[in-house]
GROMACS .gro file of N, CA, C and O in nm:
model
  348
    1ASP      N    1  21.818   9.047   2.309
    1ASP     CA    2  21.934   8.988   2.245
    1ASP      C    3  21.892   8.932   2.109
    1ASP      O    4  21.795   8.859   2.097
    2ASP      N    5  21.966   8.969   2.006
    2ASP     CA    6  21.930   8.932   1.869
    2ASP      C    7  21.931   8.781   1.845
    2ASP      O    8  21.846   8.730   1.772
    3ASP      N    9  22.026   8.709   1.905
    3ASP     CA   10  22.032   8.564   1.886
    3ASP      C   11  21.907   8.497   1.942
    3ASP      O   12  21.852   8.406   1.880
    4ASN      N   13  21.863   8.540   2.060
    4ASN     CA   14  21.741   8.483   2.118
    4ASN      C   15  21.618   8.518   2.035
    4ASN      O   16  21.529   8.435   2.018
    5SER      N   17  21.615   8.639   1.983
    5SER     CA   18  21.504   8.683   1.899
    5SER      C   19  21.497   8.597   1.773
    5SER      O   20  21.389   8.553   1.733
    6ASP      N   21  21.611   8.573   1.711
    6ASP     CA   22  21.614   8.489   1.590
    6ASP      C   23  21.575   8.345   1.622
    6ASP      O   24  21.501   8.282   1.546
    7ALA      N   25  21.620   8.294   1.734
    7ALA     CA   26  21.585   8.157   1.774
    7ALA      C   27  21.435   8.145   1.801
    7ALA      O   28  21.372   8.046   1.760
    8ARG      N   29  21.379   8.245   1.867
    8ARG     CA   30  21.233   8.244   1.892
    8ARG      C   31  21.156   8.250   1.761
    8ARG      O   32  21.055   8.182   1.743
    9TYR      N   33  21.204   8.331   1.668
    9TYR     CA   34  21.138   8.344   1.537
    9TYR      C   35  21.141   8.209   1.464
    9TYR      O   36  21.039   8.166   1.410
   10LEU      N   37  21.255   8.145   1.462
   10LEU     CA   38  21.266   8.015   1.394
   10LEU      C   39  21.180   7.909   1.461
   10LEU      O   40  21.119   7.825   1.393
   11SER      N   41  21.172   7.912   1.592
   11SER     CA   42  21.086   7.818   1.665
   11SER      C   43  20.939   7.842   1.631
   11SER      O   44  20.864   7.747   1.606
   12MET      N   45  20.898   7.969   1.627
   12MET     CA   46  20.761   8.003   1.591
   12MET      C   47  20.731   7.958   1.448
   12MET      O   48  20.627   7.899   1.419
   13LEU      N   49  20.826   7.977   1.359
   13LEU     CA   50  20.808   7.938   1.220
   13LEU      C   51  20.796   7.786   1.208
   13LEU      O   52  20.709   7.735   1.137
   14ALA      N   53  20.877   7.713   1.282
   14ALA     CA   54  20.869   7.566   1.281
   14ALA      C   55  20.732   7.520   1.332
   14ALA      O   56  20.673   7.425   1.276
   15ASN      N   57  20.681   7.585   1.435
   15ASN     CA   58  20.549   7.550   1.486
   15ASN      C   59  20.440   7.576   1.382
   15ASN      O   60  20.347   7.497   1.368
   16LEU      N   61  20.450   7.685   1.310
   16LEU     CA   62  20.353   7.716   1.205
   16LEU      C   63  20.358   7.612   1.093
   16LEU      O   64  20.255   7.569   1.043
   17VAL      N   65  20.478   7.573   1.056
   17VAL     CA   66  20.494   7.472   0.950
   17VAL      C   67  20.428   7.342   0.993
   17VAL      O   68  20.354   7.280   0.916
   18ARG      N   69  20.453   7.300   1.116
   18ARG     CA   70  20.394   7.175   1.166
   18ARG      C   71  20.242   7.183   1.176
   18ARG      O   72  20.172   7.087   1.145
   19ALA      N   73  20.190   7.297   1.216
   19ALA     CA   74  20.046   7.312   1.239
   19ALA      C   75  19.965   7.317   1.109
   19ALA      O   76  19.848   7.278   1.106
   20GLU      N   77  20.026   7.369   1.002
   20GLU     CA   78  19.956   7.383   0.874
   20GLU      C   79  19.822   7.455   0.891
   20GLU      O   80  19.722   7.419   0.829
   21ASP      N   81  19.820   7.559   0.972
   21ASP     CA   82  19.699   7.635   1.004
   21ASP      C   83  19.693   7.760   0.916
   21ASP      O   84  19.769   7.855   0.937
   22GLN      N   85  19.602   7.762   0.819
   22GLN     CA   86  19.594   7.874   0.726
   22GLN      C   87  19.562   8.006   0.795
   22GLN      O   88  19.612   8.111   0.755
   23ASP      N   89  19.480   8.002   0.899
   23ASP     CA   90  19.448   8.125   0.972
   23ASP      C   91  19.572   8.181   1.041
   23ASP      O   92  19.596   8.303   1.038
   24ALA      N   93  19.651   8.094   1.100
   24ALA     CA   94  19.774   8.139   1.165
   24ALA      C   95  19.873   8.195   1.062
   24ALA      O   96  19.939   8.296   1.087
   25TRP      N   97  19.879   8.131   0.947
   25TRP     CA   98  19.966   8.182   0.840
   25TRP      C   99  19.917   8.317   0.789
   25TRP      O  100  19.997   8.405   0.756
   26ALA      N  101  19.785   8.336   0.782
   26ALA     CA  102  19.730   8.464   0.738
   26ALA      C  103  19.773   8.575   0.833
   26ALA      O  104  19.812   8.684   0.790
   27VAL      N  105  19.767   8.546   0.962
   27VAL     CA  106  19.810   8.644   1.063
   27VAL      C  107  19.959   8.673   1.047
   27VAL      O  108  20.002   8.788   1.052
   28LYS      N  109  20.038   8.569   1.029
   28LYS     CA  110  20.183   8.587   1.014
   28LYS      C  111  20.216   8.664   0.888
   28LYS      O  112  20.305   8.750   0.887
   29LEU      N  113  20.144   8.638   0.779
   29LEU     CA  114  20.165   8.715   0.656
   29LEU      C  115  20.134   8.862   0.678
   29LEU      O  116  20.214   8.950   0.642
   30ALA      N  117  20.020   8.891   0.737
   30ALA     CA  118  19.980   9.030   0.762
   30ALA      C  119  20.081   9.099   0.855
   30ALA      O  120  20.119   9.215   0.831
   31ASP      N  121  20.125   9.029   0.957
   31ASP     CA  122  20.224   9.083   1.050
   31ASP      C  123  20.356   9.111   0.979
   31ASP      O  124  20.418   9.216   1.001
   32THR      N  125  20.398   9.020   0.894
   32THR     CA  126  20.524   9.037   0.822
   32THR      C  127  20.515   9.154   0.724
   32THR      O  128  20.610   9.231   0.710
   33ILE      N  129  20.400   9.168   0.657
   33ILE     CA  130  20.380   9.282   0.567
   33ILE      C  131  20.394   9.412   0.645
   33ILE      O  132  20.468   9.503   0.604
   34ASP      N  133  20.326   9.421   0.757
   34ASP     CA  134  20.332   9.541   0.840
   34ASP      C  135  20.475   9.567   0.888
   34ASP      O  136  20.524   9.680   0.881
   35ASN      N  137  20.540   9.465   0.938
   35ASN     CA  138  20.678   9.481   0.988
   35ASN      C  139  20.774   9.520   0.877
   35ASN      O  140  20.864   9.603   0.898
   36LEU      N  141  20.756   9.462   0.760
   36LEU     CA  142  20.848   9.492   0.650
   36LEU      C  143  20.832   9.636   0.603
   36LEU      O  144  20.929   9.700   0.563
   37LYS      N  145  20.710   9.687   0.609
   37LYS     CA  146  20.687   9.826   0.567
   37LYS      C  147  20.764   9.926   0.655
   37LYS      O  148  20.797  10.034   0.609
   38THR      N  149  20.790   9.890   0.778
   38THR     CA  150  20.862   9.981   0.869
   38THR      C  151  21.001   9.929   0.905
   38THR      O  152  21.069   9.988   0.988
   39ALA      N  153  21.042   9.821   0.843
   39ALA     CA  154  21.171   9.760   0.877
   39ALA      C  155  21.289   9.852   0.850
   39ALA      O  156  21.393   9.841   0.915
   40HIS      N  157  21.273   9.944   0.756
   40HIS     CA  158  21.382  10.038   0.726
   40HIS      C  159  21.418  10.126   0.847
   40HIS      O  160  21.525  10.185   0.851
   41LEU      N  161  21.329  10.130   0.946
   41LEU     CA  162  21.356  10.207   1.068
   41LEU      C  163  21.443  10.129   1.167
   41LEU      O  164  21.493  10.187   1.264
   42LEU      N  165  21.460  10.001   1.142
   42LEU     CA  166  21.542   9.916   1.230
   42LEU      C  167  21.690   9.938   1.203
   42LEU      O  168  21.728   9.998   1.103
   43ARG      N  169  21.771   9.882   1.292
   43ARG     CA  170  21.915   9.879   1.265
   43ARG      C  171  21.936   9.809   1.131
   43ARG      O  172  21.858   9.722   1.093
   44ARG      N  173  22.040   9.845   1.062
   44ARG     CA  174  22.067   9.791   0.929
   44ARG      C  175  22.068   9.638   0.927
   44ARG      O  176  22.008   9.576   0.840
   45ASP      N  177  22.132   9.574   1.024
   45ASP     CA  178  22.140   9.428   1.023
   45ASP      C  179  22.002   9.364   1.043
   45ASP      O  180  21.971   9.262   0.982
   46ARG      N  181  21.917   9.426   1.126
   46ARG     CA  182  21.782   9.372   1.147
   46ARG      C  183  21.695   9.393   1.022
   46ARG      O  184  21.616   9.308   0.985
   47PHE      N  185  21.712   9.509   0.958
   47PHE     CA  186  21.641   9.535   0.834
   47PHE      C  187  21.679   9.432   0.728
   47PHE      O  188  21.592   9.374   0.661
   48LEU      N  189  21.807   9.406   0.716
   48LEU     CA  190  21.853   9.307   0.617
   48LEU      C  191  21.804   9.166   0.651
   48LEU      O  192  21.777   9.087   0.560
   49THR      N  193  21.789   9.135   0.779
   49THR     CA  194  21.733   9.006   0.818
   49THR      C  195  21.589   8.994   0.771
   49THR      O  196  21.549   8.890   0.718
   50TYR      N  197  21.511   9.100   0.786
   50TYR     CA  198  21.373   9.098   0.735
   50TYR      C  199  21.372   9.083   0.583
   50TYR      O  200  21.296   9.005   0.527
   51LEU      N  201  21.459   9.159   0.518
   51LEU     CA  202  21.463   9.161   0.372
   51LEU      C  203  21.509   9.029   0.312
   51LEU      O  204  21.452   8.981   0.214
   52ASN      N  205  21.611   8.971   0.371
   52ASN     CA  206  21.676   8.855   0.310
   52ASN      C  207  21.646   8.721   0.374
   52ASN      O  208  21.680   8.617   0.316
   53VAL      N  209  21.584   8.722   0.492
   53VAL     CA  210  21.558   8.596   0.561
   53VAL      C  211  21.410   8.580   0.597
   53VAL      O  212  21.343   8.489   0.549
   54LYS      N  213  21.360   8.668   0.682
   54LYS     CA  214  21.226   8.649   0.737
   54LYS      C  215  21.117   8.656   0.630
   54LYS      O  216  21.036   8.563   0.619
   55ALA      N  217  21.112   8.762   0.553
   55ALA     CA  218  21.007   8.774   0.451
   55ALA      C  219  21.017   8.662   0.347
   55ALA      O  220  20.916   8.600   0.314
   56PRO      N  221  21.138   8.631   0.296
   56PRO     CA  222  21.146   8.520   0.200
   56PRO      C  223  21.103   8.385   0.259
   56PRO      O  224  21.041   8.304   0.188
   57LEU      N  225  21.133   8.360   0.386
   57LEU     CA  226  21.087   8.235   0.449
   57LEU      C  227  20.935   8.229   0.455
   57LEU      O  228  20.875   8.125   0.424
   58ILE      N  229  20.872   8.338   0.494
   58ILE     CA  230  20.726   8.342   0.501
   58ILE      C  231  20.668   8.320   0.362
   58ILE      O  232  20.571   8.244   0.345
   59LEU      N  233  20.726   8.383   0.261
   59LEU     CA  234  20.678   8.363   0.124
   59LEU      C  235  20.691   8.216   0.083
   59LEU      O  236  20.600   8.160   0.022
   60HIS      N  237  20.802   8.157   0.116
   60HIS     CA  238  20.824   8.017   0.080
   60HIS      C  239  20.718   7.925   0.141
   60HIS      O  240  20.660   7.841   0.072
   61TYR      N  241  20.694   7.942   0.269
   61TYR     CA  242  20.604   7.850   0.339
   61TYR      C  243  20.456   7.878   0.314
   61TYR      O  244  20.371   7.797   0.350
   62THR      N  245  20.424   7.990   0.251
   62THR     CA  246  20.282   8.020   0.225
   62THR      C  247  20.246   8.009   0.077
   62THR      O  248  20.130   8.027   0.041
   63GLN      N  249  20.340   7.975  -0.006
   63GLN     CA  250  20.315   7.976  -0.150
   63GLN      C  251  20.210   7.875  -0.196
   63GLN      O  252  20.145   7.895  -0.298
   64ASP      N  253  20.188   7.769  -0.122
   64ASP     CA  254  20.093   7.666  -0.165
   64ASP      C  255  19.953   7.681  -0.106
   64ASP      O  256  19.865   7.601  -0.135
   65PHE      N  257  19.931   7.783  -0.023
   65PHE     CA  258  19.798   7.807   0.033
   65PHE      C  259  19.722   7.902  -0.062
   65PHE      O  260  19.740   8.023  -0.057
   66SER      N  261  19.637   7.847  -0.146
   66SER     CA  262  19.570   7.930  -0.245
   66SER      C  263  19.485   8.039  -0.181
   66SER      O  264  19.475   8.150  -0.235
   67VAL      N  265  19.425   8.011  -0.066
   67VAL     CA  266  19.343   8.111   0.001
   67VAL      C  267  19.425   8.231   0.047
   67VAL      O  268  19.372   8.340   0.067
   68LEU      N  269  19.554   8.214   0.060
   68LEU     CA  270  19.642   8.321   0.107
   68LEU      C  271  19.708   8.399  -0.007
   68LEU      O  272  19.790   8.487   0.018
   69ARG      N  273  19.674   8.367  -0.131
   69ARG     CA  274  19.740   8.431  -0.246
   69ARG      C  275  19.740   8.584  -0.242
   69ARG      O  276  19.842   8.646  -0.272
   70PRO      N  277  19.627   8.648  -0.206
   70PRO     CA  278  19.631   8.796  -0.202
   70PRO      C  279  19.734   8.850  -0.101
   70PRO      O  280  19.808   8.944  -0.132
   71LEU      N  281  19.740   8.790   0.017
   71LEU     CA  282  19.839   8.833   0.117
   71LEU      C  283  19.980   8.797   0.071
   71LEU      O  284  20.075   8.874   0.092
   72HIS      N  285  19.995   8.680   0.011
   72HIS     CA  286  20.125   8.637  -0.040
   72HIS      C  287  20.175   8.736  -0.145
   72HIS      O  288  20.291   8.779  -0.141
   73LYS      N  289  20.088   8.776  -0.236
   73LYS     CA  290  20.125   8.872  -0.339
   73LYS      C  291  20.160   9.007  -0.277
   73LYS      O  292  20.257   9.072  -0.318
   74GLN      N  293  20.082   9.049  -0.179
   74GLN     CA  294  20.109   9.177  -0.113
   74GLN      C  295  20.247   9.174  -0.046
   74GLN      O  296  20.323   9.270  -0.059
   75LEU      N  297  20.279   9.066   0.024
   75LEU     CA  298  20.411   9.057   0.087
   75LEU      C  299  20.520   9.056  -0.019
   75LEU      O  300  20.623   9.123  -0.005
   76SER      N  301  20.499   8.984  -0.126
   76SER     CA  302  20.597   8.980  -0.234
   76SER      C  303  20.620   9.120  -0.291
   76SER      O  304  20.735   9.160  -0.315
   77ASP      N  305  20.512   9.195  -0.311
   77ASP     CA  306  20.524   9.331  -0.363
   77ASP      C  307  20.597   9.424  -0.267
   77ASP      O  308  20.682   9.504  -0.308
   78VAL      N  309  20.563   9.415  -0.138
   78VAL     CA  310  20.629   9.499  -0.037
   78VAL      C  311  20.777   9.464  -0.029
   78VAL      O  312  20.863   9.552  -0.020
   79LEU      N  313  20.808   9.335  -0.034
   79LEU     CA  314  20.948   9.292  -0.030
   79LEU      C  315  21.025   9.349  -0.148
   79LEU      O  316  21.135   9.402  -0.132
   80LEU      N  317  20.966   9.340  -0.266
   80LEU     CA  318  21.032   9.393  -0.386
   80LEU      C  319  21.052   9.544  -0.374
   80LEU      O  320  21.160   9.596  -0.407
   81THR      N  321  20.952   9.614  -0.326
   81THR     CA  322  20.962   9.759  -0.306
   81THR      C  323  21.075   9.793  -0.210
   81THR      O  324  21.157   9.884  -0.237
   82GLN      N  325  21.079   9.722  -0.098
   82GLN     CA  326  21.185   9.750   0.001
   82GLN      C  327  21.323   9.718  -0.055
   82GLN      O  328  21.418   9.792  -0.031
   83LYS      N  329  21.334   9.606  -0.126
   83LYS     CA  330  21.465   9.571  -0.184
   83LYS      C  331  21.508   9.675  -0.286
   83LYS      O  332  21.624   9.714  -0.289
   84ASN      N  333  21.414   9.718  -0.371
   84ASN     CA  334  21.448   9.819  -0.471
   84ASN      C  335  21.488   9.952  -0.408
   84ASN      O  336  21.575  10.022  -0.461
   85SER      N  337  21.428   9.985  -0.296
   85SER     CA  338  21.464  10.110  -0.231
   85SER      C  339  21.597  10.099  -0.156
   85SER      O  340  21.663  10.200  -0.134
   86TYR      N  341  21.634   9.977  -0.120
   86TYR     CA  342  21.759   9.960  -0.045
   86TYR      C  343  21.879   9.940  -0.137
   86TYR      O  344  21.984   9.998  -0.116
   87TYR      N  345  21.861   9.855  -0.239
   87TYR     CA  346  21.976   9.819  -0.325
   87TYR      C  347  21.988   9.907  -0.444
   87TYR      O  348  21.918   9.969  -0.501
   0.00000   0.00000   0.00000
């Protein structure tokens, strides 16, 4: 169910924000990059959720971790590529 999936995602994100664990954020960034690269295979509404909600949230919460800059940039680039191919 999509509502439960979104609720679980937001709960996981809240836990990451509270933990301030750079290693956990690195894993989440890498996972989001991978998921975003194949998100176009999802239903349109799920793809748009990745494009307009999930990836931007991850970018927002990782922008201040200097050690994560390469992954942050990679996610930003993949997001831009996917948006340009969609819109």
